[in-house]
Amino acid sequence: MNIINNATAHYRTRLENMPRIEVPEWGDETGPAIIYAKPLTPATNARILRINREEGLDYATAEALIVRVVDEHGEPLFNSKNRTELVEMVDSDVVDRVLSKMSPADESAVEDAEKNS
């Protein structure tokens, strides 16, 4: 048994079965926005936790959206240029709902950051 092959195969399976999340508030006249949530990796989790330590929970939350939210093709829907807008101009109730739906099995890095702050 090659455990690293099994571990990476598991991650690829998670990528192929990303949670589909409807966000009516971010949609348009054609319907709600449909987003997908990439699973965390140790590197992305560490980045979110570092940002939480250095810049605070609001920026860590924005980073979680930046690194995890993708379209149906796996392309990121946000980038680092969107960070300030995500922090200052996006409804936090909607963001909280999106984060909670991203992956119930994954405890969100942002939730971990809150516990450890």
Coordinates of N, CA and C in Angstrom, one line a residue:
M1 N 0.8 -1.2 0.0 CA 0.0 0.0 0.0 C 0.9 1.2 0.0
N2 N 0.6 2.2 -0.9 CA 1.3 3.4 -1.0 C 0.4 4.5 -0.5
I3 N 0.6 4.9 0.8 CA -0.3 5.8 1.5 C -0.4 7.2 0.8
I4 N 0.8 7.7 0.3 CA 0.7 9.0 -0.3 C -0.1 9.0 -1.6
N5 N -0.1 7.9 -2.3 CA -1.0 7.8 -3.5 C -2.4 7.8 -3.1
N6 N -2.7 7.0 -2.0 CA -4.1 7.0 -1.5 C -4.5 8.4 -1.0
A7 N -3.7 9.1 -0.3 CA -4.0 10.4 0.2 C -4.3 11.4 -1.0
T8 N -3.4 11.4 -2.0 CA -3.6 12.3 -3.1 C -4.8 11.9 -3.9
A9 N -5.1 10.6 -4.0 CA -6.3 10.2 -4.8 C -7.5 10.6 -4.0
H10 N -7.5 10.6 -2.7 CA -8.6 11.1 -1.9 C -8.9 12.5 -2.2
Y11 N -7.8 13.3 -2.2 CA -8.0 14.8 -2.5 C -8.5 15.0 -3.9
R12 N -8.0 14.3 -4.9 CA -8.6 14.4 -6.2 C -10.1 14.1 -6.3
T13 N -10.5 13.1 -5.5 CA -11.9 12.7 -5.5 C -12.7 13.8 -4.9
R14 N -12.2 14.5 -3.8 CA -12.8 15.6 -3.2 C -13.0 16.7 -4.2
L15 N -11.9 17.0 -5.0 CA -12.0 18.0 -6.0 C -13.0 17.7 -7.1
E16 N -13.2 16.4 -7.4 CA -14.2 16.1 -8.4 C -15.6 16.1 -7.8
N17 N -15.8 16.2 -6.5 CA -17.1 16.2 -5.9 C -17.2 17.4 -5.0
M18 N -16.8 18.6 -5.4 CA -16.9 19.8 -4.6 C -18.3 20.1 -4.3
P19 N -18.6 20.6 -3.1 CA -19.9 21.1 -2.8 C -20.4 22.2 -3.7
R20 N -21.6 22.1 -4.2 CA -22.2 23.1 -5.0 C -23.1 23.9 -4.1
I21 N -22.9 25.2 -4.2 CA -23.6 26.2 -3.3 C -24.3 27.2 -4.1
E22 N -25.6 27.4 -3.8 CA -26.4 28.4 -4.5 C -26.3 29.7 -3.6
V23 N -26.0 30.8 -4.2 CA -26.0 32.1 -3.4 C -26.9 33.1 -4.1
P24 N -28.2 33.1 -3.7 CA -29.1 34.0 -4.4 C -28.7 35.5 -4.4
E25 N -28.1 35.9 -3.3 CA -27.7 37.3 -3.2 C -26.6 37.7 -4.2
W26 N -25.8 36.7 -4.7 CA -24.7 37.0 -5.6 C -25.1 36.7 -7.0
G27 N -26.3 36.3 -7.3 CA -26.8 36.0 -8.6 C -27.2 37.2 -9.4
D28 N -27.9 36.9 -10.5 CA -28.4 38.0 -11.3 C -29.9 37.6 -11.8
E29 N -30.3 38.2 -12.8 CA -31.7 38.0 -13.3 C -31.9 36.5 -13.8
T30 N -30.8 35.8 -14.1 CA -31.0 34.4 -14.5 C -31.1 33.4 -13.4
G31 N -30.8 33.9 -12.2 CA -30.9 33.0 -11.0 C -29.7 33.2 -10.0
P32 N -29.7 32.3 -9.0 CA -28.6 32.5 -8.0 C -27.3 32.2 -8.6
A33 N -26.2 32.8 -8.0 CA -24.9 32.4 -8.3 C -24.6 31.0 -7.8
I34 N -24.0 30.2 -8.7 CA -23.6 28.8 -8.3 C -22.1 28.8 -8.1
I35 N -21.7 28.5 -6.9 CA -20.2 28.4 -6.6 C -19.9 27.0 -6.1
Y36 N -18.6 26.7 -6.2 CA -18.1 25.4 -5.7 C -17.0 25.7 -4.7
A37 N -16.8 24.8 -3.7 CA -15.8 25.0 -2.7 C -14.7 23.9 -2.8
K38 N -13.5 24.4 -3.1 CA -12.4 23.5 -3.1 C -12.1 23.1 -1.7
P39 N -11.6 21.8 -1.5 CA -11.2 21.4 -0.2 C -9.9 22.1 0.2
L40 N -9.7 22.3 1.5 CA -8.4 22.9 2.0 C -7.3 21.9 1.8
T41 N -6.1 22.4 1.6 CA -4.9 21.7 1.7 C -4.1 22.2 2.9
P42 N -3.1 21.5 3.4 CA -2.3 22.1 4.5 C -1.7 23.5 4.2
A43 N -1.3 23.7 2.9 CA -0.7 25.0 2.5 C -1.8 26.1 2.6
T44 N -3.0 25.8 2.0 CA -4.0 26.9 2.0 C -4.5 27.1 3.5
N45 N -4.6 26.1 4.3 CA -5.0 26.2 5.6 C -4.0 27.1 6.4
A46 N -2.7 26.8 6.2 CA -1.7 27.6 6.9 C -1.7 29.0 6.5
R47 N -2.0 29.3 5.2 CA -2.1 30.7 4.7 C -3.2 31.4 5.4
I48 N -4.4 30.8 5.5 CA -5.5 31.4 6.1 C -5.2 31.7 7.6
L49 N -4.6 30.7 8.3 CA -4.2 30.9 9.7 C -3.2 32.0 9.9
R50 N -2.2 32.1 9.0 CA -1.2 33.2 9.0 C -1.9 34.6 8.9
I51 N -2.8 34.7 7.9 CA -3.5 35.9 7.7 C -4.3 36.3 8.9
N52 N -5.0 35.3 9.5 CA -5.7 35.6 10.7 C -4.8 36.2 11.8
R53 N -3.7 35.6 12.0 CA -2.7 36.1 13.0 C -2.3 37.5 12.7
E54 N -1.9 37.7 11.4 CA -1.3 39.0 11.0 C -2.3 40.1 10.7
E55 N -3.4 39.8 10.2 CA -4.4 40.8 9.7 C -5.7 40.7 10.3
G56 N -6.1 39.6 11.0 CA -7.4 39.5 11.6 C -8.3 38.6 10.9
L57 N -9.4 38.3 11.6 CA -10.3 37.3 11.2 C -11.0 37.7 9.9
D58 N -11.4 39.0 9.7 CA -12.1 39.4 8.5 C -11.2 39.2 7.3
Y59 N -9.9 39.4 7.4 CA -9.1 39.1 6.2 C -8.8 37.6 6.0
A60 N -8.8 36.9 7.1 CA -8.7 35.4 7.0 C -10.0 34.8 6.3
T61 N -11.1 35.4 6.6 CA -12.4 35.0 6.0 C -12.3 35.3 4.5
A62 N -11.9 36.5 4.2 CA -11.7 36.8 2.7 C -10.8 35.9 2.0
E63 N -9.7 35.5 2.7 CA -8.7 34.6 2.1 C -9.3 33.2 1.9
A64 N -10.2 32.8 2.8 CA -10.8 31.5 2.7 C -11.7 31.5 1.4
L65 N -12.4 32.6 1.2 CA -13.2 32.7 -0.1 C -12.3 32.7 -1.3
I66 N -11.2 33.4 -1.2 CA -10.3 33.6 -2.4 C -9.7 32.2 -2.8
V67 N -9.3 31.4 -1.8 CA -8.6 30.2 -2.1 C -9.5 29.0 -2.3
R68 N -10.8 29.1 -1.9 CA -11.7 28.0 -2.0 C -12.8 28.1 -3.0
V69 N -13.3 29.3 -3.3 CA -14.5 29.5 -4.1 C -14.1 29.5 -5.6
V70 N -14.6 28.5 -6.3 CA -14.4 28.3 -7.7 C -15.7 28.2 -8.5
D71 N -15.6 28.3 -9.9 CA -16.7 28.0 -10.7 C -16.8 26.5 -11.0
E72 N -17.7 26.1 -11.9 CA -17.9 24.7 -12.2 C -16.7 24.1 -12.9
H73 N -15.8 24.9 -13.4 CA -14.6 24.4 -14.1 C -13.4 24.4 -13.2
G74 N -13.6 24.8 -12.0 CA -12.5 24.9 -11.0 C -11.7 26.1 -11.1
E75 N -12.2 27.1 -11.8 CA -11.5 28.4 -11.9 C -11.9 29.3 -10.7
P76 N -10.9 30.0 -10.1 CA -11.2 30.8 -9.0 C -12.1 32.0 -9.4
L77 N -13.1 32.3 -8.5 CA -14.0 33.4 -8.7 C -13.5 34.7 -8.0
F78 N -12.6 34.6 -7.1 CA -12.1 35.7 -6.4 C -10.6 35.6 -6.5
N79 N -9.9 36.8 -6.3 CA -8.4 36.8 -6.3 C -8.0 37.8 -5.2
S80 N -6.7 37.9 -5.0 CA -6.2 38.8 -3.9 C -6.6 40.2 -4.1
K81 N -6.8 40.6 -5.4 CA -7.2 42.0 -5.6 C -8.6 42.3 -5.1
N82 N -9.4 41.2 -4.8 CA -10.8 41.4 -4.3 C -10.8 41.4 -2.7
R83 N -9.7 41.2 -2.1 CA -9.6 41.1 -0.6 C -10.3 42.2 0.1
T84 N -10.0 43.5 -0.2 CA -10.6 44.6 0.5 C -12.1 44.7 0.3
E85 N -12.5 44.4 -1.0 CA -13.9 44.4 -1.3 C -14.6 43.3 -0.5
L86 N -14.0 42.2 -0.4 CA -14.7 41.1 0.4 C -14.8 41.4 1.8
V87 N -13.8 42.2 2.4 CA -13.8 42.5 3.8 C -14.8 43.7 4.0
E88 N -14.8 44.7 3.1 CA -15.5 45.9 3.4 C -16.9 46.1 2.7
M89 N -17.1 45.3 1.7 CA -18.3 45.6 0.9 C -19.2 44.4 0.6
V90 N -19.0 43.3 1.3 CA -19.8 42.1 1.1 C -20.5 41.7 2.4
D91 N -21.8 41.4 2.3 CA -22.6 41.1 3.4 C -22.0 39.9 4.2
S92 N -21.6 40.1 5.5 CA -21.0 39.1 6.3 C -22.0 38.0 6.6
D93 N -23.3 38.2 6.6 CA -24.2 37.1 6.9 C -24.2 36.1 5.7
V94 N -24.1 36.6 4.5 CA -24.0 35.8 3.3 C -22.7 35.0 3.3
V95 N -21.6 35.7 3.6 CA -20.3 35.1 3.7 C -20.3 33.9 4.7
D96 N -20.9 34.2 5.9 CA -20.9 33.2 7.0 C -21.7 32.0 6.5
R97 N -22.8 32.2 5.8 CA -23.6 31.1 5.3 C -22.9 30.3 4.2
V98 N -22.2 31.0 3.3 CA -21.4 30.3 2.3 C -20.3 29.5 3.0
L99 N -19.6 30.0 3.9 CA -18.5 29.3 4.6 C -19.0 28.1 5.3
S100 N -20.2 28.2 5.9 CA -20.8 27.1 6.6 C -21.2 25.9 5.7
K101 N -21.5 26.3 4.4 CA -21.9 25.2 3.5 C -20.8 24.7 2.7
M102 N -19.6 25.3 2.8 CA -18.4 24.9 2.0 C -18.1 23.4 2.2
S103 N -18.1 23.0 3.4 CA -17.8 21.6 3.6 C -18.0 21.2 5.1
P104 N -19.2 20.7 5.4 CA -19.5 20.4 6.8 C -18.5 19.4 7.4
A105 N -17.9 18.5 6.6 CA -17.0 17.6 7.1 C -15.6 18.2 7.4
D106 N -15.3 19.3 6.6 CA -14.0 20.0 6.9 C -14.4 21.1 7.9
E107 N -13.7 21.1 9.0 CA -13.9 22.2 9.9 C -13.2 23.4 9.2
S108 N -13.8 24.4 9.0 CA -13.3 25.6 8.3 C -12.0 26.1 9.0
A109 N -11.1 26.5 8.2 CA -9.9 27.1 8.8 C -10.2 28.4 9.5
V110 N -11.3 29.1 9.1 CA -11.7 30.3 9.7 C -12.2 30.0 11.1
E111 N -13.0 28.9 11.2 CA -13.5 28.5 12.5 C -12.4 28.1 13.4
D112 N -11.4 27.4 12.9 CA -10.2 27.0 13.7 C -9.5 28.3 14.2
A113 N -9.4 29.3 13.3 CA -8.7 30.5 13.6 C -9.4 31.2 14.7
E114 N -10.7 31.2 14.7 CA -11.5 31.9 15.8 C -11.2 31.2 17.1
K115 N -11.1 29.9 17.1 CA -10.9 29.1 18.4 C -9.5 29.4 18.9
N116 N -8.6 29.6 18.0 CA -7.2 29.7 18.4 C -6.8 31.2 18.6
S117 N -7.7 32.1 18.4 CA -7.3 33.5 18.6 C -7.4 34.0 20.0

